[in-house]
Amino acid sequence: MADKDGLKVAKNYDPETPFGNSGSFHVKGSNNLDWGMKKHLSNIFDPKSGKTVMFAFDHGYFMGSTAGLERLDLVIPKLLPAVDVLMGTRGAIRTCIPADSRKAIALRVSSGSSMINDDLSHEIVAVDMEDSIRMNADCIAVQTFIGADGQLSSIDNLSKCINAGLRYSIPVLGVVAVGKDMERTDRFFKLATRIVAEMGANIVKSYYCDNFEEVVAGCPVPIVVAGGKKLPEKDALTLAYNAISGGAAGLDMGRNIFQSEHSLEMAFAIRKIVHEGFTDKEAWEFYQDSIN
Ligand code: R5P
């Protein structure tokens, strides 16, 4: 192991310079992958914009019934026209998503904690690869707890999923967790996103932060940004715009969509930012026009 006392602070991220190994493929860090992986990644990231609107409704895996997701069967199907990817558990998807939906699937496969626990950082891989394939998963999502008590076991989970994913050409989405005592700084996100990418994850889900451009530049695979707790719609659109402007390859929003009073209109406004280059101001005007 390197002597950590001798390490210098990393600073030469050069965010203005595009990723160096893009080749002809539109997903960052995936140019050297095989056809099957690229096909799944193309189901997730639009080849035209290179980006994605992922809709996260996997909260029940540790929160149980969540505000806004009390009726998965009613809430999720109506949002399908506005999103590219459905991020959920196999239980939610099998029971509540019409099988003829053409949307990509980001299947949550790690679990093992609940809101009743003090420490949420200990998980297992709950879904085996055979079932992920049966579910037509375009990627499998694994929570990682860098810097938390469960770091080692979560990297073990991630690595096992990546090894299985490589066997069957199923990409892995490494989810960076932020526990209640963990810092939400660029220093932390540079560390966490890079570790997850170097373990072999094909997509990293993280959070927006100061110096986000440097977090993106230092991570050799696409970063999709989670929304976090519900914000006023205008602020959530600004968060989305800042993330996309800072180099995010998409949004993976949950509560800021499904807890909005006008969830479908909100999802469409986010879509305008992600795929059509709308500013937050333009998206806010679009949202207001849509609800009136
Ligand atoms: C949390 O671990 C879940 O994976 C959610 O998918 C994630 O937090 C994104 O949802 P939200 O935008 O509500 O934070």
mmCIF file of C-alpha atoms and ligand atoms in Angstrom:
data_model
loop_
_atom_site.group_PDB
_atom_site.id
_atom_site.type_symbol
_atom_site.label_atom_id
_atom_site.label_comp_id
_atom_site.label_asym_id
_atom_site.label_seq_id
_atom_site.Cartn_x
_atom_site.Cartn_y
_atom_site.Cartn_z
ATOM 1 C CA MET A 1 0.000 0.000 0.000
ATOM 2 C CA ALA A 2 1.237 3.501 -0.801
ATOM 3 C CA ASP A 3 2.485 5.615 2.069
ATOM 4 C CA LYS A 4 -0.496 7.935 2.490
ATOM 5 C CA ASP A 5 1.516 10.535 4.397
ATOM 6 C CA GLY A 6 3.535 11.177 1.236
ATOM 7 C CA LEU A 7 0.516 11.736 -1.034
ATOM 8 C CA LYS A 8 0.075 15.193 -2.513
ATOM 9 C CA VAL A 9 -3.292 16.896 -2.896
ATOM 10 C CA ALA A 10 -4.628 16.138 -6.384
ATOM 11 C CA LYS A 11 -5.361 19.328 -8.306
ATOM 12 C CA ASN A 12 -4.667 18.953 -12.036
ATOM 13 C CA TYR A 13 -8.115 17.812 -13.131
ATOM 14 C CA ASP A 14 -8.212 19.916 -16.299
ATOM 15 C CA PRO A 15 -12.034 19.799 -16.533
ATOM 16 C CA GLU A 16 -12.068 21.722 -19.829
ATOM 17 C CA THR A 17 -10.302 18.903 -21.691
ATOM 18 C CA PRO A 18 -12.700 16.161 -22.882
ATOM 19 C CA PHE A 19 -12.258 12.538 -21.829
ATOM 20 C CA GLY A 20 -9.324 11.066 -23.708
ATOM 21 C CA ASN A 21 -10.546 7.585 -24.692
ATOM 22 C CA SER A 22 -14.031 8.205 -26.073
ATOM 23 C CA GLY A 23 -13.445 6.646 -29.487
ATOM 24 C CA SER A 24 -16.741 6.403 -31.335
ATOM 25 C CA PHE A 25 -18.904 5.392 -28.376
ATOM 26 C CA HIS A 26 -21.033 7.950 -26.555
ATOM 27 C CA VAL A 27 -20.670 6.646 -22.987
ATOM 28 C CA LYS A 28 -17.598 7.785 -21.071
ATOM 29 C CA GLY A 29 -15.113 5.054 -20.201
ATOM 30 C CA SER A 30 -16.969 2.392 -22.200
ATOM 31 C CA ASN A 31 -15.212 2.505 -25.552
ATOM 32 C CA ASN A 32 -13.256 -0.666 -24.795
ATOM 33 C CA LEU A 33 -16.261 -2.718 -23.667
ATOM 34 C CA ASP A 34 -17.974 -5.490 -25.621
ATOM 35 C CA TRP A 35 -21.148 -5.246 -27.713
ATOM 36 C CA GLY A 36 -23.495 -6.477 -24.971
ATOM 37 C CA MET A 37 -22.285 -3.920 -22.446
ATOM 38 C CA LYS A 38 -22.495 -1.156 -25.028
ATOM 39 C CA LYS A 39 -26.034 -2.187 -25.963
ATOM 40 C CA HIS A 40 -27.188 -1.953 -22.338
ATOM 41 C CA LEU A 41 -25.399 1.368 -21.857
ATOM 42 C CA SER A 42 -27.051 2.690 -25.029
ATOM 43 C CA ASN A 43 -30.425 1.721 -23.584
ATOM 44 C CA ILE A 44 -29.549 3.934 -20.600
ATOM 45 C CA PHE A 45 -27.706 6.871 -22.208
ATOM 46 C CA ASP A 46 -29.367 8.405 -25.264
ATOM 47 C CA PRO A 47 -26.899 8.135 -28.171
ATOM 48 C CA LYS A 48 -27.946 11.607 -29.361
ATOM 49 C CA SER A 49 -27.519 13.629 -26.160
ATOM 50 C CA GLY A 50 -25.228 11.144 -24.408
ATOM 51 C CA LYS A 51 -27.331 11.627 -21.280
ATOM 52 C CA THR A 52 -30.107 10.022 -19.274
ATOM 53 C CA VAL A 53 -33.103 10.791 -17.114
ATOM 54 C CA MET A 54 -33.086 8.021 -14.541
ATOM 55 C CA PHE A 55 -36.068 7.901 -12.222
ATOM 56 C CA ALA A 56 -35.254 6.506 -8.772
ATOM 57 C CA PHE A 57 -38.044 4.836 -6.839
ATOM 58 C CA ASP A 58 -35.997 2.242 -4.957
ATOM 59 C CA HIS A 59 -36.396 4.047 -1.624
ATOM 60 C CA GLY A 60 -38.658 1.323 -0.260
ATOM 61 C CA TYR A 61 -35.729 -1.087 -0.086
ATOM 62 C CA PHE A 62 -34.708 0.523 3.197
ATOM 63 C CA MET A 63 -37.396 3.135 3.920
ATOM 64 C CA GLY A 64 -40.476 0.992 3.395
ATOM 65 C CA SER A 65 -43.480 2.996 2.267
ATOM 66 C CA THR A 66 -42.140 6.441 1.348
ATOM 67 C CA ALA A 67 -44.111 9.684 0.988
ATOM 68 C CA GLY A 68 -45.104 9.933 -2.643
ATOM 69 C CA LEU A 69 -44.527 6.221 -3.292
ATOM 70 C CA GLU A 70 -47.391 4.814 -1.242
ATOM 71 C CA ARG A 71 -48.942 3.360 -4.424
ATOM 72 C CA LEU A 72 -46.177 2.275 -6.787
ATOM 73 C CA ASP A 73 -48.787 0.838 -9.133
ATOM 74 C CA LEU A 74 -50.407 4.252 -9.619
ATOM 75 C CA VAL A 75 -47.422 6.597 -9.332
ATOM 76 C CA ILE A 76 -44.760 4.995 -11.525
ATOM 77 C CA PRO A 77 -46.602 4.063 -14.748
ATOM 78 C CA LYS A 78 -47.893 7.596 -15.299
ATOM 79 C CA LEU A 79 -44.306 8.951 -15.247
ATOM 80 C CA LEU A 80 -43.015 6.569 -17.911
ATOM 81 C CA PRO A 81 -43.325 9.005 -20.850
ATOM 82 C CA ALA A 82 -40.917 11.466 -19.216
ATOM 83 C CA VAL A 83 -38.063 9.201 -18.150
ATOM 84 C CA ASP A 84 -35.434 6.973 -19.783
ATOM 85 C CA VAL A 85 -34.557 4.551 -17.002
ATOM 86 C CA LEU A 86 -36.486 3.013 -14.130
ATOM 87 C CA MET A 87 -34.358 2.495 -11.032
ATOM 88 C CA GLY A 88 -36.164 0.206 -8.649
ATOM 89 C CA THR A 89 -36.217 -3.062 -6.791
ATOM 90 C CA ARG A 90 -37.267 -6.311 -8.434
ATOM 91 C CA GLY A 91 -40.318 -6.413 -6.175
ATOM 92 C CA ALA A 92 -41.493 -2.977 -7.280
ATOM 93 C CA ILE A 93 -40.732 -3.510 -10.961
ATOM 94 C CA ARG A 94 -42.243 -7.020 -11.225
ATOM 95 C CA THR A 95 -45.427 -6.038 -9.478
ATOM 96 C CA CYS A 96 -46.094 -2.520 -10.744
ATOM 97 C CA ILE A 97 -44.382 -1.833 -14.091
ATOM 98 C CA PRO A 98 -46.145 -2.979 -17.268
ATOM 99 C CA ALA A 99 -43.857 -5.497 -18.975
ATOM 100 C CA ASP A 100 -44.414 -3.834 -22.331
ATOM 101 C CA SER A 101 -42.699 -0.665 -21.122
ATOM 102 C CA ARG A 102 -39.702 0.127 -23.337
ATOM 103 C CA LYS A 103 -37.779 1.865 -20.569
ATOM 104 C CA ALA A 104 -34.311 0.765 -19.468
ATOM 105 C CA ILE A 105 -34.042 -0.937 -16.105
ATOM 106 C CA ALA A 106 -31.544 -0.082 -13.352
ATOM 107 C CA LEU A 107 -32.164 -2.888 -10.907
ATOM 108 C CA ARG A 108 -31.352 -2.284 -7.247
ATOM 109 C CA VAL A 109 -29.595 -5.458 -6.076
ATOM 110 C CA SER A 110 -28.041 -4.527 -2.733
ATOM 111 C CA SER A 111 -30.063 -4.325 0.467
ATOM 112 C CA GLY A 112 -29.946 -5.311 4.112
ATOM 113 C CA SER A 113 -30.598 -2.169 6.100
ATOM 114 C CA SER A 114 -33.733 -0.354 7.215
ATOM 115 C CA MET A 115 -34.578 3.013 8.692
ATOM 116 C CA ILE A 116 -34.864 1.291 12.088
ATOM 117 C CA ASN A 117 -31.085 0.658 12.139
ATOM 118 C CA ASP A 118 -28.665 3.314 13.408
ATOM 119 C CA ASP A 119 -26.010 2.210 10.948
ATOM 120 C CA LEU A 120 -27.342 1.728 7.431
ATOM 121 C CA SER A 121 -23.979 0.847 5.930
ATOM 122 C CA HIS A 122 -24.148 -2.956 6.069
ATOM 123 C CA GLU A 123 -25.706 -4.577 3.025
ATOM 124 C CA ILE A 124 -25.679 -7.816 1.098
ATOM 125 C CA VAL A 125 -26.214 -8.623 -2.564
ATOM 126 C CA ALA A 126 -29.840 -9.718 -2.479
ATOM 127 C CA VAL A 127 -30.497 -10.400 -6.159
ATOM 128 C CA ASP A 128 -28.446 -12.919 -8.070
ATOM 129 C CA MET A 129 -27.261 -12.356 -11.609
ATOM 130 C CA GLU A 130 -29.658 -14.926 -13.082
ATOM 131 C CA ASP A 131 -32.629 -12.957 -11.822
ATOM 132 C CA SER A 132 -31.108 -9.658 -12.995
ATOM 133 C CA ILE A 133 -30.898 -11.195 -16.470
ATOM 134 C CA ARG A 134 -34.503 -12.451 -16.194
ATOM 135 C CA MET A 135 -35.521 -8.898 -15.284
ATOM 136 C CA ASN A 136 -33.804 -7.608 -18.438
ATOM 137 C CA ALA A 137 -31.666 -5.320 -16.276
ATOM 138 C CA ASP A 138 -29.640 -2.814 -18.261
ATOM 139 C CA CYS A 139 -27.535 -2.248 -15.159
ATOM 140 C CA ILE A 140 -27.535 -3.403 -11.559
ATOM 141 C CA ALA A 141 -27.234 -0.892 -8.723
ATOM 142 C CA VAL A 142 -25.055 -1.553 -5.688
ATOM 143 C CA GLN A 143 -24.737 0.797 -2.709
ATOM 144 C CA THR A 144 -21.198 1.637 -1.563
ATOM 145 C CA PHE A 145 -20.314 3.154 1.785
ATOM 146 C CA ILE A 146 -16.902 4.710 1.354
ATOM 147 C CA GLY A 147 -15.538 5.912 4.692
ATOM 148 C CA ALA A 148 -18.332 4.253 6.684
ATOM 149 C CA ASP A 149 -18.345 1.185 8.882
ATOM 150 C CA GLY A 150 -19.599 -0.999 6.053
ATOM 151 C CA GLN A 151 -16.970 0.083 3.507
ATOM 152 C CA LEU A 152 -15.228 -3.284 3.185
ATOM 153 C CA SER A 153 -18.388 -5.355 2.797
ATOM 154 C CA SER A 154 -19.918 -2.882 0.356
ATOM 155 C CA ILE A 155 -16.793 -2.953 -1.825
ATOM 156 C CA ASP A 156 -16.971 -6.743 -1.615
ATOM 157 C CA ASN A 157 -20.610 -6.570 -2.813
ATOM 158 C CA LEU A 158 -19.672 -4.160 -5.588
ATOM 159 C CA SER A 159 -16.743 -6.283 -6.750
ATOM 160 C CA LYS A 160 -18.821 -9.483 -6.807
ATOM 161 C CA CYS A 161 -21.487 -7.755 -8.891
ATOM 162 C CA ILE A 162 -18.884 -6.333 -11.282
ATOM 163 C CA ASN A 163 -17.305 -9.770 -11.708
ATOM 164 C CA ALA A 164 -20.713 -11.304 -12.467
ATOM 165 C CA GLY A 165 -21.666 -8.333 -14.650
ATOM 166 C CA LEU A 166 -18.556 -8.766 -16.760
ATOM 167 C CA ARG A 167 -19.420 -12.437 -17.215
ATOM 168 C CA TYR A 168 -22.856 -11.605 -18.632
ATOM 169 C CA SER A 169 -22.303 -8.109 -20.029
ATOM 170 C CA ILE A 170 -24.507 -6.355 -17.465
ATOM 171 C CA PRO A 171 -23.142 -2.935 -16.452
ATOM 172 C CA VAL A 172 -22.910 -2.002 -12.780
ATOM 173 C CA LEU A 173 -24.097 1.270 -11.276
ATOM 174 C CA GLY A 174 -22.095 2.041 -8.121
ATOM 175 C CA VAL A 175 -24.178 4.178 -5.779
ATOM 176 C CA VAL A 176 -22.198 6.489 -3.496
ATOM 177 C CA ALA A 177 -23.945 6.639 -0.137
ATOM 178 C CA VAL A 178 -23.779 9.647 2.136
ATOM 179 C CA GLY A 179 -24.407 8.700 5.747
ATOM 180 C CA LYS A 180 -25.585 11.211 8.304
ATOM 181 C CA ASP A 181 -22.059 11.778 9.640
ATOM 182 C CA MET A 182 -20.334 11.807 6.266
ATOM 183 C CA GLU A 183 -19.134 14.978 4.626
ATOM 184 C CA ARG A 184 -20.689 16.099 1.341
ATOM 185 C CA THR A 185 -17.609 17.852 0.018
ATOM 186 C CA ASP A 186 -15.825 17.620 -3.323
ATOM 187 C CA ARG A 187 -12.953 16.055 -1.381
ATOM 188 C CA PHE A 188 -15.215 13.173 -0.326
ATOM 189 C CA PHE A 189 -16.945 12.778 -3.686
ATOM 190 C CA LYS A 190 -13.612 12.791 -5.575
ATOM 191 C CA LEU A 191 -12.455 9.974 -3.318
ATOM 192 C CA ALA A 192 -15.672 7.945 -3.382
ATOM 193 C CA THR A 193 -16.540 8.243 -7.092
ATOM 194 C CA ARG A 194 -12.992 7.406 -8.121
ATOM 195 C CA ILE A 195 -12.784 4.355 -5.858
ATOM 196 C CA VAL A 196 -16.086 3.038 -7.216
ATOM 197 C CA ALA A 197 -14.986 3.612 -10.829
ATOM 198 C CA GLU A 198 -11.590 2.011 -10.257
ATOM 199 C CA MET A 199 -13.304 -1.061 -8.810
ATOM 200 C CA GLY A 200 -14.870 -1.365 -12.271
ATOM 201 C CA ALA A 201 -18.330 0.205 -11.978
ATOM 202 C CA ASN A 202 -19.573 1.409 -15.368
ATOM 203 C CA ILE A 203 -21.727 4.236 -13.992
ATOM 204 C CA VAL A 204 -21.455 6.088 -10.684
ATOM 205 C CA LYS A 205 -24.351 7.691 -8.904
ATOM 206 C CA SER A 206 -23.295 10.562 -6.678
ATOM 207 C CA TYR A 207 -24.331 14.037 -5.516
ATOM 208 C CA TYR A 208 -23.770 17.558 -6.784
ATOM 209 C CA CYS A 209 -21.181 19.553 -4.807
ATOM 210 C CA ASP A 210 -18.778 22.499 -5.106
ATOM 211 C CA ASN A 211 -16.095 21.916 -7.758
ATOM 212 C CA PHE A 212 -18.325 19.271 -9.307
ATOM 213 C CA GLU A 213 -16.495 19.679 -12.653
ATOM 214 C CA GLU A 214 -13.358 18.315 -10.983
ATOM 215 C CA VAL A 215 -15.263 15.365 -9.509
ATOM 216 C CA VAL A 216 -16.511 14.555 -13.023
ATOM 217 C CA ALA A 217 -13.099 15.024 -14.637
ATOM 218 C CA GLY A 218 -11.450 12.696 -12.119
ATOM 219 C CA CYS A 219 -14.005 9.922 -12.617
ATOM 220 C CA PRO A 220 -13.455 7.860 -15.794
ATOM 221 C CA VAL A 221 -17.106 6.729 -16.096
ATOM 222 C CA PRO A 222 -20.375 8.721 -16.270
ATOM 223 C CA ILE A 223 -21.724 10.275 -13.082
ATOM 224 C CA VAL A 224 -25.481 10.528 -12.611
ATOM 225 C CA VAL A 225 -26.626 12.897 -9.887
ATOM 226 C CA ALA A 226 -29.212 12.038 -7.229
ATOM 227 C CA GLY A 227 -31.689 14.687 -6.219
ATOM 228 C CA GLY A 228 -31.727 14.127 -2.466
ATOM 229 C CA LYS A 229 -34.459 15.455 -0.221
ATOM 230 C CA LYS A 230 -37.388 17.312 -1.752
ATOM 231 C CA LEU A 231 -36.649 20.918 -2.691
ATOM 232 C CA PRO A 232 -38.974 23.565 -4.081
ATOM 233 C CA GLU A 233 -39.337 22.748 -7.811
ATOM 234 C CA LYS A 234 -37.430 25.871 -8.900
ATOM 235 C CA ASP A 235 -34.440 24.915 -6.724
ATOM 236 C CA ALA A 236 -34.534 21.302 -7.896
ATOM 237 C CA LEU A 237 -34.396 22.495 -11.514
ATOM 238 C CA THR A 238 -31.386 24.665 -10.651
ATOM 239 C CA LEU A 239 -29.718 21.657 -9.034
ATOM 240 C CA ALA A 240 -30.406 19.648 -12.195
ATOM 241 C CA TYR A 241 -29.067 22.419 -14.426
ATOM 242 C CA ASN A 242 -25.916 22.871 -12.326
ATOM 243 C CA ALA A 243 -25.244 19.133 -12.378
ATOM 244 C CA ILE A 244 -25.655 18.859 -16.161
ATOM 245 C CA SER A 245 -23.623 22.040 -16.748
ATOM 246 C CA GLY A 246 -20.933 20.616 -14.491
ATOM 247 C CA GLY A 247 -20.615 17.493 -16.634
ATOM 248 C CA ALA A 248 -23.085 15.015 -15.143
ATOM 249 C CA ALA A 249 -24.224 12.415 -17.690
ATOM 250 C CA GLY A 250 -27.724 12.534 -16.282
ATOM 251 C CA LEU A 251 -29.938 12.830 -13.267
ATOM 252 C CA ASP A 252 -31.093 9.987 -11.057
ATOM 253 C CA MET A 253 -33.851 11.820 -9.220
ATOM 254 C CA GLY A 254 -36.464 10.380 -6.967
ATOM 255 C CA ARG A 255 -38.127 12.535 -4.324
ATOM 256 C CA ASN A 256 -37.849 15.751 -6.323
ATOM 257 C CA ILE A 257 -40.045 14.082 -8.916
ATOM 258 C CA PHE A 258 -42.413 11.756 -7.086
ATOM 259 C CA GLN A 259 -42.999 14.118 -4.140
ATOM 260 C CA SER A 260 -43.805 17.035 -6.435
ATOM 261 C CA GLU A 261 -47.455 17.964 -6.641
ATOM 262 C CA HIS A 262 -46.991 17.939 -10.438
ATOM 263 C CA SER A 263 -44.646 14.990 -10.796
ATOM 264 C CA LEU A 264 -45.127 14.376 -14.528
ATOM 265 C CA GLU A 265 -44.596 18.036 -15.424
ATOM 266 C CA MET A 266 -41.535 18.121 -13.160
ATOM 267 C CA ALA A 267 -40.071 15.036 -14.853
ATOM 268 C CA PHE A 268 -40.625 16.615 -18.273
ATOM 269 C CA ALA A 269 -38.941 19.854 -17.127
ATOM 270 C CA ILE A 270 -35.920 17.870 -15.980
ATOM 271 C CA ARG A 271 -35.923 16.056 -19.304
ATOM 272 C CA LYS A 272 -35.684 19.410 -21.107
ATOM 273 C CA ILE A 273 -32.522 20.243 -19.128
ATOM 274 C CA VAL A 274 -30.929 16.843 -19.643
ATOM 275 C CA HIS A 275 -31.668 16.276 -23.328
ATOM 276 C CA GLU A 276 -32.515 19.647 -24.840
ATOM 277 C CA GLY A 277 -30.043 22.027 -23.218
ATOM 278 C CA PHE A 278 -32.661 24.080 -21.363
ATOM 279 C CA THR A 279 -31.347 26.403 -18.647
ATOM 280 C CA ASP A 280 -32.930 26.195 -15.207
ATOM 281 C CA LYS A 281 -34.808 29.411 -15.984
ATOM 282 C CA GLU A 282 -36.202 27.981 -19.225
ATOM 283 C CA ALA A 283 -37.115 24.717 -17.507
ATOM 284 C CA TRP A 284 -38.871 26.605 -14.713
ATOM 285 C CA GLU A 285 -40.909 28.576 -17.275
ATOM 286 C CA PHE A 286 -41.722 25.332 -19.078
ATOM 287 C CA TYR A 287 -42.833 23.773 -15.775
ATOM 288 C CA GLN A 288 -45.025 26.736 -14.870
ATOM 289 C CA ASP A 289 -46.615 26.792 -18.331
ATOM 290 C CA SER A 290 -47.238 23.027 -18.063
ATOM 291 C CA ILE A 291 -49.088 23.189 -14.750
ATOM 292 C CA ASN A 292 -51.226 26.207 -15.606
HETATM 293 C C1 R5P B 1 -31.009 5.871 -2.130
HETATM 294 O O1 R5P B 1 -30.107 5.167 -1.771
HETATM 295 C C2 R5P B 1 -31.747 5.537 -3.284
HETATM 296 O O2 R5P B 1 -30.882 4.786 -4.062
HETATM 297 C C3 R5P B 1 -32.297 6.635 -4.155
HETATM 298 O O3 R5P B 1 -32.411 6.073 -5.425
HETATM 299 C C4 R5P B 1 -31.467 7.874 -4.293
HETATM 300 O O4 R5P B 1 -31.268 8.468 -3.080
HETATM 301 C C5 R5P B 1 -32.056 8.860 -5.326
HETATM 302 O O5 R5P B 1 -33.238 9.336 -4.952
HETATM 303 P P1 R5P B 1 -33.417 10.825 -4.400
HETATM 304 O O6 R5P B 1 -33.310 11.719 -5.610
HETATM 305 O O7 R5P B 1 -34.760 10.821 -3.786
HETATM 306 O O8 R5P B 1 -32.307 11.103 -3.438
#
